[in-house]
XYZ file of C-alpha atoms in Angstrom:
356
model
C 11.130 3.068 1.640
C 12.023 5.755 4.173
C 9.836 7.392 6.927
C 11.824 9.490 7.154
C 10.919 6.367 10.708
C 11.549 5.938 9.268
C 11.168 7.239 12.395
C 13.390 4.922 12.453
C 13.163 7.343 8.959
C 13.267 9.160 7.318
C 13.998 13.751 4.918
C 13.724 18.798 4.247
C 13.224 22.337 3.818
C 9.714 23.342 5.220
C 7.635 25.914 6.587
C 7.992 26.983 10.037
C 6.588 24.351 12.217
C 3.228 25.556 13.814
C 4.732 24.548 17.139
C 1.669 26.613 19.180
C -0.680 24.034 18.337
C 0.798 21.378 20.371
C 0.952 20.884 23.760
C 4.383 19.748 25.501
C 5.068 17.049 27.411
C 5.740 17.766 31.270
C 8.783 16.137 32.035
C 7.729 16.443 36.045
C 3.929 14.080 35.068
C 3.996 10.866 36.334
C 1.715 9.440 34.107
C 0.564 10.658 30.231
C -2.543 10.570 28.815
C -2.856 9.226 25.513
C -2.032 11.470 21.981
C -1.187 10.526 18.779
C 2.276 10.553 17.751
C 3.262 11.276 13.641
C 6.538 10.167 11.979
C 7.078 10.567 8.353
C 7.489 12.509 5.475
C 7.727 12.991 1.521
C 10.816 13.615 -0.530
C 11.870 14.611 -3.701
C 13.423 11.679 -4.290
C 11.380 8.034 -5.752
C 8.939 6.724 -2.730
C 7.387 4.575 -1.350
C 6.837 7.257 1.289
C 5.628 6.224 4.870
C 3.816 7.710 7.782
C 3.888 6.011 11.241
C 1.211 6.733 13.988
C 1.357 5.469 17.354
C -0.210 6.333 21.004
C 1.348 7.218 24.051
C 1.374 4.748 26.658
C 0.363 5.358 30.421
C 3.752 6.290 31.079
C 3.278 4.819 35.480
C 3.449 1.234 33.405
C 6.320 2.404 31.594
C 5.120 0.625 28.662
C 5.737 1.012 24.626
C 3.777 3.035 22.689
C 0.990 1.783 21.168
C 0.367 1.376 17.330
C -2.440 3.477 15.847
C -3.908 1.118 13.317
C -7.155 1.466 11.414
C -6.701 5.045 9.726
C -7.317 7.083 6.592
C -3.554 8.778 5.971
C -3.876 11.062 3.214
C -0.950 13.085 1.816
C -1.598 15.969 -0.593
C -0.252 18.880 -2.357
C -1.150 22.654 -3.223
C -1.915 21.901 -6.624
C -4.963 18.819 -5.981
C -2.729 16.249 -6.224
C -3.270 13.542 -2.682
C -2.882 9.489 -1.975
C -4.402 7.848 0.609
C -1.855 5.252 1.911
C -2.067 1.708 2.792
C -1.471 0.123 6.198
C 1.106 -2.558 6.240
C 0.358 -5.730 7.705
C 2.756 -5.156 10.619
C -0.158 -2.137 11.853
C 0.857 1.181 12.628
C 2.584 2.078 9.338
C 1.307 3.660 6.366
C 2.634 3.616 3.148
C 2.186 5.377 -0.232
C 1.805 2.769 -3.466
C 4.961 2.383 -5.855
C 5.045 5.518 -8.661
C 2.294 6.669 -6.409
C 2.616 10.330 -5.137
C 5.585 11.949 -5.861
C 7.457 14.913 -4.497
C 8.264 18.066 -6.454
C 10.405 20.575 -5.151
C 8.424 23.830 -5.195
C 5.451 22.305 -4.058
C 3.743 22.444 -0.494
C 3.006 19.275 0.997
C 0.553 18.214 4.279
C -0.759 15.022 5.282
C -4.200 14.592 6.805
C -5.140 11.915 9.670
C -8.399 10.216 10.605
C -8.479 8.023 13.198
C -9.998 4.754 13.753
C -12.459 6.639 16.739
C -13.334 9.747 13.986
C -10.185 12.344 15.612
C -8.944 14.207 12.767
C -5.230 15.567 12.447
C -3.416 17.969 10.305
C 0.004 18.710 9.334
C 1.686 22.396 8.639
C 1.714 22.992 4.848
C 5.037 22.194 3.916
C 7.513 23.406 1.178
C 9.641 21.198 -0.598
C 12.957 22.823 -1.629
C 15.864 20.786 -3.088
C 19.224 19.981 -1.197
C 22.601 20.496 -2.709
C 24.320 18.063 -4.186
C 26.771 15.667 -2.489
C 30.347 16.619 -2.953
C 31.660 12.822 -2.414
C 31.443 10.296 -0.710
C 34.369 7.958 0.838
C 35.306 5.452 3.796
C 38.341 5.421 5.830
C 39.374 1.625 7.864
C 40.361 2.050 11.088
C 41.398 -0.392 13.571
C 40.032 -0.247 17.515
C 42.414 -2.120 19.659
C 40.394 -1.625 22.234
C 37.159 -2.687 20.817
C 35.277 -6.049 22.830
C 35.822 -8.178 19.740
C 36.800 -8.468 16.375
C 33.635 -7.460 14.587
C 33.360 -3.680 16.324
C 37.452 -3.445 15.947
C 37.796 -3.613 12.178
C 35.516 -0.100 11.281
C 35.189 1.832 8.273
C 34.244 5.050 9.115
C 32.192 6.350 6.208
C 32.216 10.116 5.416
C 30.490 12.945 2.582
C 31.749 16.512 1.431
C 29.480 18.911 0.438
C 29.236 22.528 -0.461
C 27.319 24.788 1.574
C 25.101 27.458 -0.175
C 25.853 31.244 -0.037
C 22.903 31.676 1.550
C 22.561 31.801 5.232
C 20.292 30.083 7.976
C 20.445 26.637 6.035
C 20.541 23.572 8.199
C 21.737 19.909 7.315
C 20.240 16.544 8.441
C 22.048 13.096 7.050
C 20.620 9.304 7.119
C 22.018 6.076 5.603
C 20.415 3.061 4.265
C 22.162 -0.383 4.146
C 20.500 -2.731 1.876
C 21.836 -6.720 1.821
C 20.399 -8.798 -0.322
C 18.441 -12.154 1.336
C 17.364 -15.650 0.340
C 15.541 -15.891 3.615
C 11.931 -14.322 3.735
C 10.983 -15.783 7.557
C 12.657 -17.843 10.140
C 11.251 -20.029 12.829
C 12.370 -22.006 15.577
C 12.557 -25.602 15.756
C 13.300 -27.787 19.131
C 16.436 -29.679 18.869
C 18.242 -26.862 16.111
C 20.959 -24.675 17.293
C 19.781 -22.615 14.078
C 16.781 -20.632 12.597
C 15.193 -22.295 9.874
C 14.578 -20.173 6.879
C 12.046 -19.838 4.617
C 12.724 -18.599 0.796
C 11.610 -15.296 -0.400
C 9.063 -15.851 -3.557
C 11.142 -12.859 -5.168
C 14.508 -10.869 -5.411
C 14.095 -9.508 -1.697
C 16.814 -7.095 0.210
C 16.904 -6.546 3.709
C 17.027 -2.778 4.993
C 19.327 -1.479 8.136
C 18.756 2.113 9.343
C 19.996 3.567 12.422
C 17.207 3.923 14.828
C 18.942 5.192 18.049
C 21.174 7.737 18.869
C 21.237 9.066 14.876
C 20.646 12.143 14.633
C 22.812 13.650 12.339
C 22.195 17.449 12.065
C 24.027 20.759 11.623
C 23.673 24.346 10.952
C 25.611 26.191 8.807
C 25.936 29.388 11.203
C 29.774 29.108 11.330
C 30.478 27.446 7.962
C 28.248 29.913 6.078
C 29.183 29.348 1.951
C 31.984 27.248 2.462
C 32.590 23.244 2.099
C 31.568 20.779 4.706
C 34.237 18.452 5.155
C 34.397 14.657 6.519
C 30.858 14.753 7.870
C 31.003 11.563 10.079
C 27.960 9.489 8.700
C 28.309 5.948 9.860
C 30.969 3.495 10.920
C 30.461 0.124 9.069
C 30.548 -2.386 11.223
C 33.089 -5.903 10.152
C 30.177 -8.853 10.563
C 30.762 -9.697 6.870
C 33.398 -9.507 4.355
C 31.353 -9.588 1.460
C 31.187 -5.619 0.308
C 28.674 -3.385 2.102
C 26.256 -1.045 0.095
C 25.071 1.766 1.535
C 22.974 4.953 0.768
C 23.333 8.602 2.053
C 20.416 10.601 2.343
C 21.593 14.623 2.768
C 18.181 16.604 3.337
C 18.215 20.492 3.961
C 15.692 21.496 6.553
C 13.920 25.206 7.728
C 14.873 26.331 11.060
C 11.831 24.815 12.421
C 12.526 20.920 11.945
C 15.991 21.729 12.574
C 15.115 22.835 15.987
C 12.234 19.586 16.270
C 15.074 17.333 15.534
C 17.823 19.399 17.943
C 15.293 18.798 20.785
C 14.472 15.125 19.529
C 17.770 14.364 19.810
C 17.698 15.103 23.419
C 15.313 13.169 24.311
C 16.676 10.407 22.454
C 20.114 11.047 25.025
C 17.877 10.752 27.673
C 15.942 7.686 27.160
C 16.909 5.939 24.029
C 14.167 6.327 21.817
C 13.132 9.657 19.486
C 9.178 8.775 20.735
C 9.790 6.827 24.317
C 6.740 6.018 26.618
C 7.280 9.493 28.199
C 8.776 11.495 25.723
C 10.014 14.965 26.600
C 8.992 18.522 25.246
C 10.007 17.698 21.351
C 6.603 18.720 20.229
C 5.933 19.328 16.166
C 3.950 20.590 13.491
C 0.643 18.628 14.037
C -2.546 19.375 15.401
C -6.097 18.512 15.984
C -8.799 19.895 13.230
C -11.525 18.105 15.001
C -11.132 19.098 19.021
C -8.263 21.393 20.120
C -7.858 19.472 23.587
C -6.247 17.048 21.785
C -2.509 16.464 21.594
C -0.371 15.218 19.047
C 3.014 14.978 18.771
C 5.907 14.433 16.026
C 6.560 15.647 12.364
C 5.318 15.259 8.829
C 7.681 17.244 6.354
C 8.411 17.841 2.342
C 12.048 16.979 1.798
C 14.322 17.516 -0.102
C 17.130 15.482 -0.462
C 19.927 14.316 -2.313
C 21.154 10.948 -2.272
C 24.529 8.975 -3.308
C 25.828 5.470 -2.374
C 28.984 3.820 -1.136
C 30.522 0.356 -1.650
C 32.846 -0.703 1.220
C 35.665 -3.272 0.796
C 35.402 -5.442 3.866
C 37.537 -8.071 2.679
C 41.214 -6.692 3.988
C 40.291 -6.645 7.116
C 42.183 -7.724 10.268
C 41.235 -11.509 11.578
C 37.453 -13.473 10.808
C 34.415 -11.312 11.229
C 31.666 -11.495 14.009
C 28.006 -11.533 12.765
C 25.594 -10.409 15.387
C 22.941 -12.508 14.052
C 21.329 -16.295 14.564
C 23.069 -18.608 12.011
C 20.364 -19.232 9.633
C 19.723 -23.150 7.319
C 17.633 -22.394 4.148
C 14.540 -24.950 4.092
C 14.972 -24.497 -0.348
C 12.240 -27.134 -0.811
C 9.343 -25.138 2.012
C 6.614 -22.865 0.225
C 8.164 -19.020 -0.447
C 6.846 -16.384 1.118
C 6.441 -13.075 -0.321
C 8.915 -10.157 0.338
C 6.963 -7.875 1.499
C 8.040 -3.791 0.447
C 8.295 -2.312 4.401
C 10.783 0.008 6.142
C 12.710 -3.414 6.901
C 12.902 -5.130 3.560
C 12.039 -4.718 -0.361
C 11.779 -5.779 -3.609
C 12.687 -3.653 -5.068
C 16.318 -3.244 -6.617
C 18.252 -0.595 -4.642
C 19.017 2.067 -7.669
C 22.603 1.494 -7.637
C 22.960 -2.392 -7.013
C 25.068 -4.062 -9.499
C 26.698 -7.190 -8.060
């Protein structure tokens, strides 16, 4: 459920990144030619796992990136073990079944690429090595007078202890997952409605928020070496409900490597909003071509390791009504369900620690 884009995902002690097999981007080129960009990775923790592959886009048209669809992803181990992974409808992404492939710290773990047109693509080996353990995890309300509106005033800024190792050179990366649960499967517009109409899910179905921009969340522990990380900012909960929020925390320990892929990556993302923009800068990665060296590639696959916890967040002291960002929905109860389908942006599958 993570790519972990995620992206947007998703994550991570590996190998050093084999960073001389990819070619940077010039910052000074006008225009890009096309190479394949790879997002995702494999945890310790229960998949679905995804991979995301896109293509650069001429960057003179200043266009998206294009989705890659039509591949064999493959994601294997040391010891023989490998899925191939199944394209989602929505193109692009790739994902591994449920109680598919799992990841086992100690392990090394790569994923292998063939495209569409025959290119073929590698990862690094990577080794999975487990995270510590979260300390705790809490949320502190806080009040922004000067906020635009009521919704981004009321906050709860949600933070995590944690213990650093005695050993030294270990670096920290930290995600969250909000899951809500949903009635409403698809919307469409209707003429005369000042609302979406909504169409019921065939299952139990939750809707999944991650951060996509400006989110990441690393540090090293050069200056905190063996001590206890302290009220780790993770996320400020937003007041567009007061029904309680659930959210998960993702804590992944990475190599030196991916910490400095996603130190540069979030760069980039400073600069122009997105971790894979239509000219994205020099963030380059551990993948490369097996089947013709002039070709680039771009972006990560790692073996993570994480370890996870979960907040619930009392919304309902807050100060005044709350402001939903999103289109006021009516449930059509009596049109045909449609299926929840399990993607980075909704599931059906219970989040572990759901229980209201």
């Amino acid at each position: 459920m993570r790519l972990r884009f995620l992206v947007y995902t998703q994550l991570i002690v590996f190998a050093l990144l084999v960073l001389s097999c990819v070619t940077a981007y010039d910052p000074d080129e006008v225009s890009i030619p096309p190479a394949l960009i790879v997002e995702g990775m494999i945890t310790n923790q229960p998949g679905p796992y995804m991979v995301k592959l896109t293509r650069t886009a001429d960057y003179s048209y200043k266009s998206l990136n294009l989705l890659e669809t039509g591949a064999t992803v493959t994601i294997s181990d040391n010891l023989g073990n490998q899925e191939i992974l199944k394209e989602l409808s929505t193109g692009g992404t790739y994902q591994t079944s449920v109680g598919g492939i799992q990841g086992i710290a100690g392990r090394i773990y790569k994923v292998s690429i063939k495209t569409r047109n025959g290119e073929q693509y590698e990862s690094a080996s990577e080794v999975l090595k487990a995270a510590p353990a979260i300390g705790q995890i809490y949320s502190e309300y806080r009040y922004d007078s000067q906020a635009s509106n009521n919704g981004t005033a009321n906050g709860w800024d949600i933070y995590i202890d944690t213990k650093d190792p005695e050993t030294t050179g270990d670096f920290y990366r930290w995600e969250w997952t909000h899951y809500e649960f949903t009635d409403v499967c698809k919307t469409i517009a209707t003429s005369g409605q000042n609302a979406l109409i909504g169409l019921p899910c065939c299952s139990q179905c939750w809707n999944i928020t991650r951060c996509n921009t400006n989110c990441i969340n690393i540090m090293s522990d050069v200056n905190i070496n063996g001590n206890t990380i302290s009220r780790q900012l993770i996320e400020r909960v937003p007041y567009d409900a007061s029904t309680r929020y659930y959210v998960e925390i993702n804590q992944q320990l990475l190599s030196e490597g991916i910490y400095n892929f996603f130190k540069t990556a979030k760069q980039q993302v400073q600069n122009t909003g997105g971790l894979f923009d239509a000219a994205p800068g020099s963030i380059g990665g551990n993948i490369h071509s097996t089947s013709n060296a002039s070709l680039k590639a771009y972006g990560y696959f790692g073996a993570v390791g994480e370890s996870v916890g979960y907040l619930l967040v009392d919304r309902s002291k807050a100060i005044g009504a709350p402001v939903s960002t999103s289109d006021p929905v009516l449930l059509n109860s009596l049109a045909a369900c449609v299926v929840c389908e399990n993607s980075q942006y909704r599931t059906p599958i219970q989040p572990r620690w759901w229980h209201f």
